[in-house]
Coordinates of C-alpha atoms in Angstrom, one line a residue:
M28 CA 5.1 -17.6 -1.5
L29 CA 4.3 -14.8 -3.0
L30 CA 2.0 -16.5 -5.5
L31 CA 0.2 -18.7 -2.7
D32 CA -0.5 -15.3 -0.4
L33 CA -1.8 -13.0 -3.0
P34 CA -5.5 -14.7 -3.5
P35 CA -5.9 -13.9 0.8
F36 CA -4.3 -10.4 0.5
L37 CA -6.1 -9.4 -2.5
L38 CA -9.2 -10.5 -1.3
G39 CA -8.8 -8.3 2.1
V40 CA -7.6 -5.1 0.6
F41 CA -11.1 -5.9 -1.4
M42 CA -13.0 -6.9 1.6
L43 CA -10.6 -3.0 3.3
Y44 CA -11.9 -1.3 0.5
W45 CA -15.5 -2.0 1.0
S46 CA -16.0 -2.4 3.6
L47 CA -18.8 0.1 4.0
P48 CA -21.5 -1.9 1.6
L49 CA -20.5 -5.5 3.4
G50 CA -20.7 -4.2 6.8
A51 CA -24.1 -3.2 5.7
M52 CA -24.6 -6.2 4.3
L53 CA -24.1 -7.4 7.5
G54 CA -25.9 -5.6 9.3
K55 CA -23.5 -4.0 11.1
I56 CA -23.1 -0.4 9.9
R57 CA -27.0 0.6 9.6
F58 CA -27.0 3.2 7.4
W59 CA -30.8 3.2 7.2
R60 CA -31.8 3.7 10.2
L61 CA -32.6 7.4 11.0
Q62 CA -34.3 6.8 14.6
G63 CA -32.8 6.6 17.7
P64 CA -28.9 6.6 18.3
R65 CA -26.3 3.5 16.7
N66 CA -22.5 3.1 16.0
D67 CA -21.5 2.9 12.5
A68 CA -17.5 3.6 12.8
Y69 CA -17.9 0.7 15.7
G70 CA -20.3 -1.5 13.6
W71 CA -17.9 -1.2 10.6
A72 CA -14.5 -2.6 12.6
I73 CA -17.0 -5.2 13.6
A74 CA -18.7 -5.9 10.2
L75 CA -13.9 -6.7 9.5
K76 CA -13.3 -8.7 12.6
Q77 CA -16.7 -10.6 11.0
M78 CA -14.9 -11.4 7.8
F79 CA -11.8 -11.8 9.0
Q80 CA -12.7 -14.3 11.6
C81 CA -10.8 -13.0 14.1
K82 CA -10.8 -14.2 17.5
F83 CA -9.7 -11.9 20.7
L84 CA -8.2 -12.6 23.6
Y85 CA -7.7 -10.3 25.9
L86 CA -4.6 -10.7 29.5
E87 CA -6.0 -10.9 32.9
G88 CA -5.8 -7.4 35.3
P89 CA -7.0 -4.3 33.9
E90 CA -9.3 -3.9 31.3
L91 CA -10.2 -0.8 28.7
Y92 CA -10.4 2.7 30.7
T93 CA -14.2 3.4 30.5
G94 CA -13.8 7.5 31.4
G95 CA -12.6 7.0 28.0
K96 CA -16.2 7.0 27.0
Y97 CA -17.5 10.6 28.3
S98 CA -14.4 12.4 28.0
T99 CA -10.8 12.0 26.2
C100 CA -8.9 9.9 26.2
I101 CA -5.6 9.1 24.5
F102 CA -5.2 5.3 23.7
L103 CA -1.7 4.3 22.9
S104 CA -1.1 1.4 20.2
N105 CA 1.3 -0.4 18.7
H106 CA 1.2 0.1 14.8
R107 CA 2.1 -3.2 12.6
S108 CA -0.8 -2.3 10.0
W109 CA -3.5 -1.4 7.8
G110 CA -4.9 -4.0 10.1
D111 CA -4.9 -2.3 13.0
F112 CA -7.5 0.6 11.1
F113 CA -10.6 -1.4 12.2
L114 CA -9.1 -3.8 14.9
D115 CA -7.9 -0.9 17.5
V116 CA -11.5 0.3 16.9
V117 CA -12.3 -2.7 18.2
A118 CA -9.7 -2.9 21.0
T119 CA -10.8 0.3 22.0
E120 CA -15.0 -0.5 21.2
G121 CA -15.2 2.5 19.1
Y122 CA -14.5 4.9 21.7
A123 CA -12.6 6.7 20.5
Q124 CA -11.1 8.6 16.8
M125 CA -8.5 7.4 14.3
L126 CA -5.7 9.6 13.7
S127 CA -4.4 8.8 10.1
R128 CA -3.2 10.3 8.0
W129 CA -5.0 12.3 4.7
A130 CA -3.1 9.8 2.6
V131 CA -5.6 6.6 4.0
F132 CA -8.2 8.5 2.9
F133 CA -7.1 8.3 -1.8
V134 CA -6.9 4.5 -0.9
F135 CA -9.6 3.3 1.1
P136 CA -12.4 6.5 0.0
V137 CA -15.0 4.9 0.4
F138 CA -15.2 3.7 4.1
M139 CA -13.4 6.7 4.6
T140 CA -15.3 9.2 3.5
S141 CA -18.7 7.0 6.0
V142 CA -16.0 7.8 9.1
I143 CA -15.4 11.1 8.3
I144 CA -19.1 11.8 8.4
V145 CA -19.6 10.0 11.8
R146 CA -16.6 11.5 13.0
S147 CA -14.3 8.4 13.7
V148 CA -11.3 9.7 12.5
V149 CA -9.3 13.2 12.9
L150 CA -7.2 13.4 9.4
F151 CA -3.7 15.6 8.4
K152 CA -1.3 15.5 6.5
R153 CA 2.2 14.4 7.2
G154 CA 4.4 17.3 7.0
A155 CA 2.3 20.4 6.4
I156 CA 1.6 21.9 9.7
K157 CA 4.6 23.1 10.8
D158 CA 2.8 24.8 14.3
K159 CA 2.5 22.1 16.4
N160 CA 0.0 24.1 18.1
A161 CA -1.6 24.8 15.3
L162 CA -1.8 21.2 14.6
N163 CA -3.0 20.6 18.5
D164 CA -5.6 23.1 17.5
F165 CA -6.8 21.6 15.1
I166 CA -7.6 17.7 17.2
D167 CA -9.4 20.3 19.3
R168 CA -11.4 21.5 16.6
K169 CA -12.4 17.8 16.3
L170 CA -13.1 15.7 18.9
Q171 CA -15.3 19.4 20.2
A172 CA -17.1 18.4 17.2
S173 CA -17.9 14.8 17.4
P174 CA -19.4 12.3 19.8
I175 CA -15.7 10.0 20.3
K176 CA -13.9 12.5 22.8
S177 CA -11.4 9.6 22.8
L178 CA -7.8 8.9 20.6
I179 CA -6.3 6.3 18.8
V180 CA -2.4 7.7 18.5
Y181 CA 0.5 5.3 17.5
P182 CA 3.6 6.6 19.6
E183 CA 5.6 4.7 17.4
G184 CA 5.5 6.8 14.3
H185 CA 5.8 4.4 11.7
R186 CA 4.3 0.8 11.0
S187 CA 6.7 -1.7 12.0
T188 CA 6.5 -5.3 11.7
R189 CA 9.7 -6.1 14.2
Q190 CA 9.7 -8.1 17.3
Q191 CA 11.3 -5.3 19.5
S192 CA 8.9 -1.8 19.4
L193 CA 10.8 1.8 18.0
P194 CA 10.9 4.2 19.9
M195 CA 7.5 6.1 20.9
K196 CA 7.7 9.8 19.6
R197 CA 6.6 12.7 22.3
G198 CA 3.7 15.0 20.0
M199 CA 0.8 13.6 21.5
L200 CA 2.3 12.3 25.4
H201 CA 3.0 16.5 25.3
F202 CA -0.7 17.2 23.4
A203 CA -2.0 15.2 26.3
Y204 CA 0.0 16.3 29.3
D205 CA -0.7 19.9 28.5
R206 CA -4.6 18.9 27.9
K207 CA -4.4 16.6 31.4
Y208 CA -5.8 14.2 29.1
P209 CA -5.1 10.5 30.4
V210 CA -3.4 7.5 28.6
Q211 CA -3.8 4.5 28.1
I212 CA -2.0 1.6 26.8
V213 CA -3.6 -0.6 24.1
M214 CA -1.1 -3.3 23.1
S215 CA -1.6 -5.7 21.0
A216 CA -0.1 -9.0 19.5
N217 CA -0.3 -10.8 16.2
K218 CA -2.3 -7.7 14.0
E219 CA -0.3 -8.3 10.8
S220 CA -1.4 -11.8 11.0
V221 CA -4.6 -10.7 9.8
M222 CA -2.6 -8.0 7.1
S223 CA 0.0 -7.4 6.8
E224 CA 0.4 -4.9 2.9
K225 CA 4.6 -5.4 3.8
A226 CA 4.6 -8.2 3.7
M227 CA 1.4 -8.8 0.9
T228 CA -0.5 -10.9 3.2
A229 CA -3.9 -11.8 4.4
G230 CA -4.8 -14.5 7.5
F231 CA -8.3 -15.4 8.5
G232 CA -9.4 -16.5 11.9
Q233 CA -6.1 -15.6 13.6
T234 CA -5.8 -14.8 16.6
I235 CA -5.4 -11.4 18.8
V236 CA -3.9 -10.8 22.7
V237 CA -4.9 -7.5 23.6
G238 CA -3.0 -6.4 27.1
Y239 CA -4.5 -3.2 28.7
S240 CA -2.0 -0.9 31.1
E241 CA -3.9 1.0 33.7
P242 CA -4.8 4.7 33.6
I243 CA -2.0 7.0 33.1
H244 CA -3.0 10.1 34.4
S245 CA -0.9 13.2 33.3
R246 CA -2.2 16.1 35.8
Q247 CA -0.6 13.4 38.7
F248 CA 2.5 14.5 37.3
P249 CA 4.5 17.5 37.9
T250 CA 6.7 17.8 34.9
F251 CA 6.3 16.2 31.3
D252 CA 10.2 14.7 31.6
G253 CA 8.5 12.6 34.3
F254 CA 5.0 12.2 32.7
A255 CA 6.9 10.7 29.0
S256 CA 9.2 8.7 31.3
R257 CA 6.5 6.9 33.1
V258 CA 4.3 6.7 30.1
Q259 CA 7.5 5.0 28.0
K260 CA 8.6 2.3 30.9
E261 CA 4.5 1.1 30.5
W262 CA 4.8 0.8 27.1
D263 CA 7.9 -1.6 27.6
Y264 CA 6.1 -2.9 30.2
Q265 CA 3.2 -4.3 28.0
W266 CA 5.2 -4.7 25.4
E267 CA 6.4 -7.7 27.3
R268 CA 3.3 -9.3 28.8
V269 CA 1.7 -9.1 25.8
Y270 CA 4.0 -10.7 23.9
S271 CA 5.2 -12.9 26.1
S272 CA 2.2 -14.4 26.8
K273 CA 0.7 -17.6 27.0
L274 CA -2.7 -17.7 24.8
E275 CA -3.8 -20.3 28.0
D276 CA -3.2 -17.1 29.7
A277 CA -5.5 -14.9 28.0
K278 CA -9.8 -15.0 28.2
V279 CA -11.8 -15.2 24.8
Q280 CA -14.4 -11.8 24.9
A281 CA -17.5 -11.4 22.7
P282 CA -16.9 -7.3 21.6
P283 CA -20.2 -6.4 23.1
E284 CA -22.7 -4.3 21.4
I285 CA -23.1 -1.1 21.3
D286 CA -25.2 1.6 19.9
D287 CA -24.8 5.1 21.7
R288 CA -24.2 7.2 19.0
H289 CA -26.4 10.4 18.6
Y290 CA -26.2 11.7 15.7
S291 CA -27.6 14.3 14.2
Q292 CA -29.7 14.0 10.9
T293 CA -28.3 16.1 8.5
T294 CA -25.3 12.7 9.1
K295 CA -28.0 10.4 9.1
A296 CA -29.0 11.6 6.0
L297 CA -24.9 11.8 4.4
M298 CA -24.8 8.4 5.4
V299 CA -28.0 6.7 3.8
V300 CA -26.6 9.2 0.2
V301 CA -23.2 7.7 0.9
G302 CA -24.1 4.4 1.3
S303 CA -26.4 3.7 -0.9
A304 CA -24.4 4.8 -3.6
S305 CA -21.6 2.6 -2.1
L306 CA -23.1 -0.3 -2.2
V307 CA -24.9 0.5 -5.8
L308 CA -20.7 1.1 -6.4
F309 CA -20.1 -2.7 -4.9
W310 CA -22.6 -4.7 -7.1
M311 CA -21.5 -2.9 -10.2
T312 CA -17.9 -3.8 -9.7
V313 CA -18.8 -7.3 -8.4
Y314 CA -20.6 -7.7 -12.0
W315 CA -18.7 -6.2 -14.5
S316 CA -15.8 -7.9 -12.4
A317 CA -17.1 -11.0 -13.1
K318 CA -17.9 -10.4 -16.8
A319 CA -14.4 -9.7 -17.4
G320 CA -13.5 -12.3 -15.9
L321 CA -15.9 -15.0 -17.3
W322 CA -14.0 -12.9 -20.6
L323 CA -10.9 -13.5 -20.2
L324 CA -11.5 -17.6 -19.8
S325 CA -13.1 -17.4 -23.0
L326 CA -10.2 -16.6 -24.6
F327 CA -8.4 -20.2 -23.8
G328 CA -11.1 -21.9 -25.8
S329 CA -11.3 -25.5 -25.8
Y330 CA -9.1 -25.0 -22.4
K331 CA -11.1 -23.2 -21.0
S332 CA -12.0 -25.9 -18.6
Y333 CA -8.0 -27.0 -17.9
I334 CA -7.6 -23.2 -16.8
T335 CA -10.4 -23.1 -14.7
A336 CA -9.3 -26.6 -12.7
V337 CA -6.0 -25.1 -12.1
L338 CA -7.0 -22.2 -10.8
V339 CA -9.6 -24.3 -8.4
V340 CA -6.9 -26.1 -7.2
Y341 CA -4.4 -22.4 -6.7
L342 CA -6.5 -20.2 -4.6
V343 CA -8.0 -23.6 -2.8
V344 CA -3.9 -24.2 -1.7
S345 CA -3.4 -20.3 -1.1
F346 CA -6.6 -20.1 1.2
A347 CA -6.2 -23.5 3.2
R348 CA -2.2 -21.2 4.0
A349 CA -3.9 -18.6 4.9
F350 CA -6.5 -20.4 7.8
R351 CA -3.2 -21.7 9.0
A352 CA -2.8 -20.1 12.8
V353 CA 0.2 -18.2 13.0
Q354 CA 1.7 -17.5 16.4
P355 CA 2.1 -13.8 18.2
L356 CA 6.2 -13.2 17.1
P357 CA 7.8 -13.7 20.1
Y358 CA 9.3 -10.7 22.7
M359 CA 13.1 -8.8 21.9
P360 CA 13.4 -6.4 24.7
A361 CA 13.6 -3.1 23.0
V362 CA 17.8 -1.5 22.6
R363 CA 17.6 2.5 22.5
D364 CA 20.8 4.9 22.8
K365 CA 20.2 7.5 25.8
G366 CA 18.6 9.4 25.6
V367 CA 16.3 8.7 22.2
N368 CA 13.6 11.8 22.4
G369 CA 14.8 12.9 25.6
I370 CA 13.5 9.3 27.9
E371 CA 16.1 7.2 29.5
P372 CA 16.4 4.3 27.9
V373 CA 14.5 1.1 30.1
H374 CA 14.5 -2.5 29.9
A375 CA 10.6 -3.3 29.7
S376 CA 11.4 -6.1 32.3
K377 CA 12.5 -3.9 35.0
A378 CA 9.6 -1.1 34.4
G379 CA 6.1 -2.3 35.2
P380 CA 2.3 -1.6 36.6
D381 CA 3.8 0.2 40.0
A382 CA 6.7 1.5 38.3
T383 CA 7.5 5.1 39.1
P384 CA 9.4 8.1 37.2
G385 CA 12.3 8.8 39.6
G386 CA 10.7 11.0 42.1
S387 CA 7.1 11.6 40.3
T388 CA 3.5 10.4 41.3
G389 CA 2.4 7.2 39.7
T390 CA -1.4 6.4 38.9
S391 CA -3.5 5.6 42.1
G392 CA -6.7 5.8 38.7
H393 CA -8.2 2.0 38.2
A394 CA -9.3 0.6 34.9
S395 CA -12.9 -0.1 34.6
F396 CA -14.8 -3.0 32.9
A397 CA -16.1 -1.8 29.9
S398 CA -18.8 -4.6 29.1

């Protein structure tokens, strides 16, 4: 049904591309406010949540680790689609930078320019840095220079819409362990129903189910292998918990309004320039696109009214489909060969919040309420 899926998908890409001026018009990105704290990156994510009319459901249990507000925490999330860009910022309440490839900047330069200015993203070139220590030092510098000290990481390494998790990569686990940073798993189901570039679909009014793990404090593990095994077990457990959950077992929670980022005057001035320019470019694009569309219709002469009627029916049917509720994919346990990534394979049902790797100390920290 690609033809019926295409208009909502193109609208979703359009909203993501122009999310900076759209977020400003919705009053969520107040780049014109030069006094007092703001939170432009979080406001950007909330604006997109509003545009896509997403509803977040949170599972009972641990909540967002508030230690990540004031010091570094590595949030581990499952990577499903382009929608992760803003959905995971909402799930972490704007307290973490995105770790992303430079390729994303060239696909979405408007909003990426703004998040670069407010230092809410760490961009890297895949394969460009062979020295992992150099890459880690680069990330350290980016975290230190930003008012946002935590990081969203996708340990599977690639976007995947499979029912089961991909094996976890160990690079950022080493980063967290060497620096004694805590990690928290932020698992979300149904993100691909909001936008899936692979299937070229977008949905509106969809429900996202979110579950948090207890924070896992790397300093409590004497060996990296013990820490990595513990994280893998918790990852498998959270995957099963979120993807096996029933929607009626989760609670609706409106995202809080958070304006607590103190940007420099230089940053604010740059945001005024970029924000104003994006508004001008947006309305120019809308104006000339409308003119081009009307010109194309005029080519049909006396058949213009019939073509218009067909297009209206097509768009109504297409967007009616996009507003249909999509249920999260059912749980399927990951099947991994022994020793993948150096981590012992674990069936998700055998791991839980209290599971500890052989001889290693489990986490004793408790998640805090973030709102």
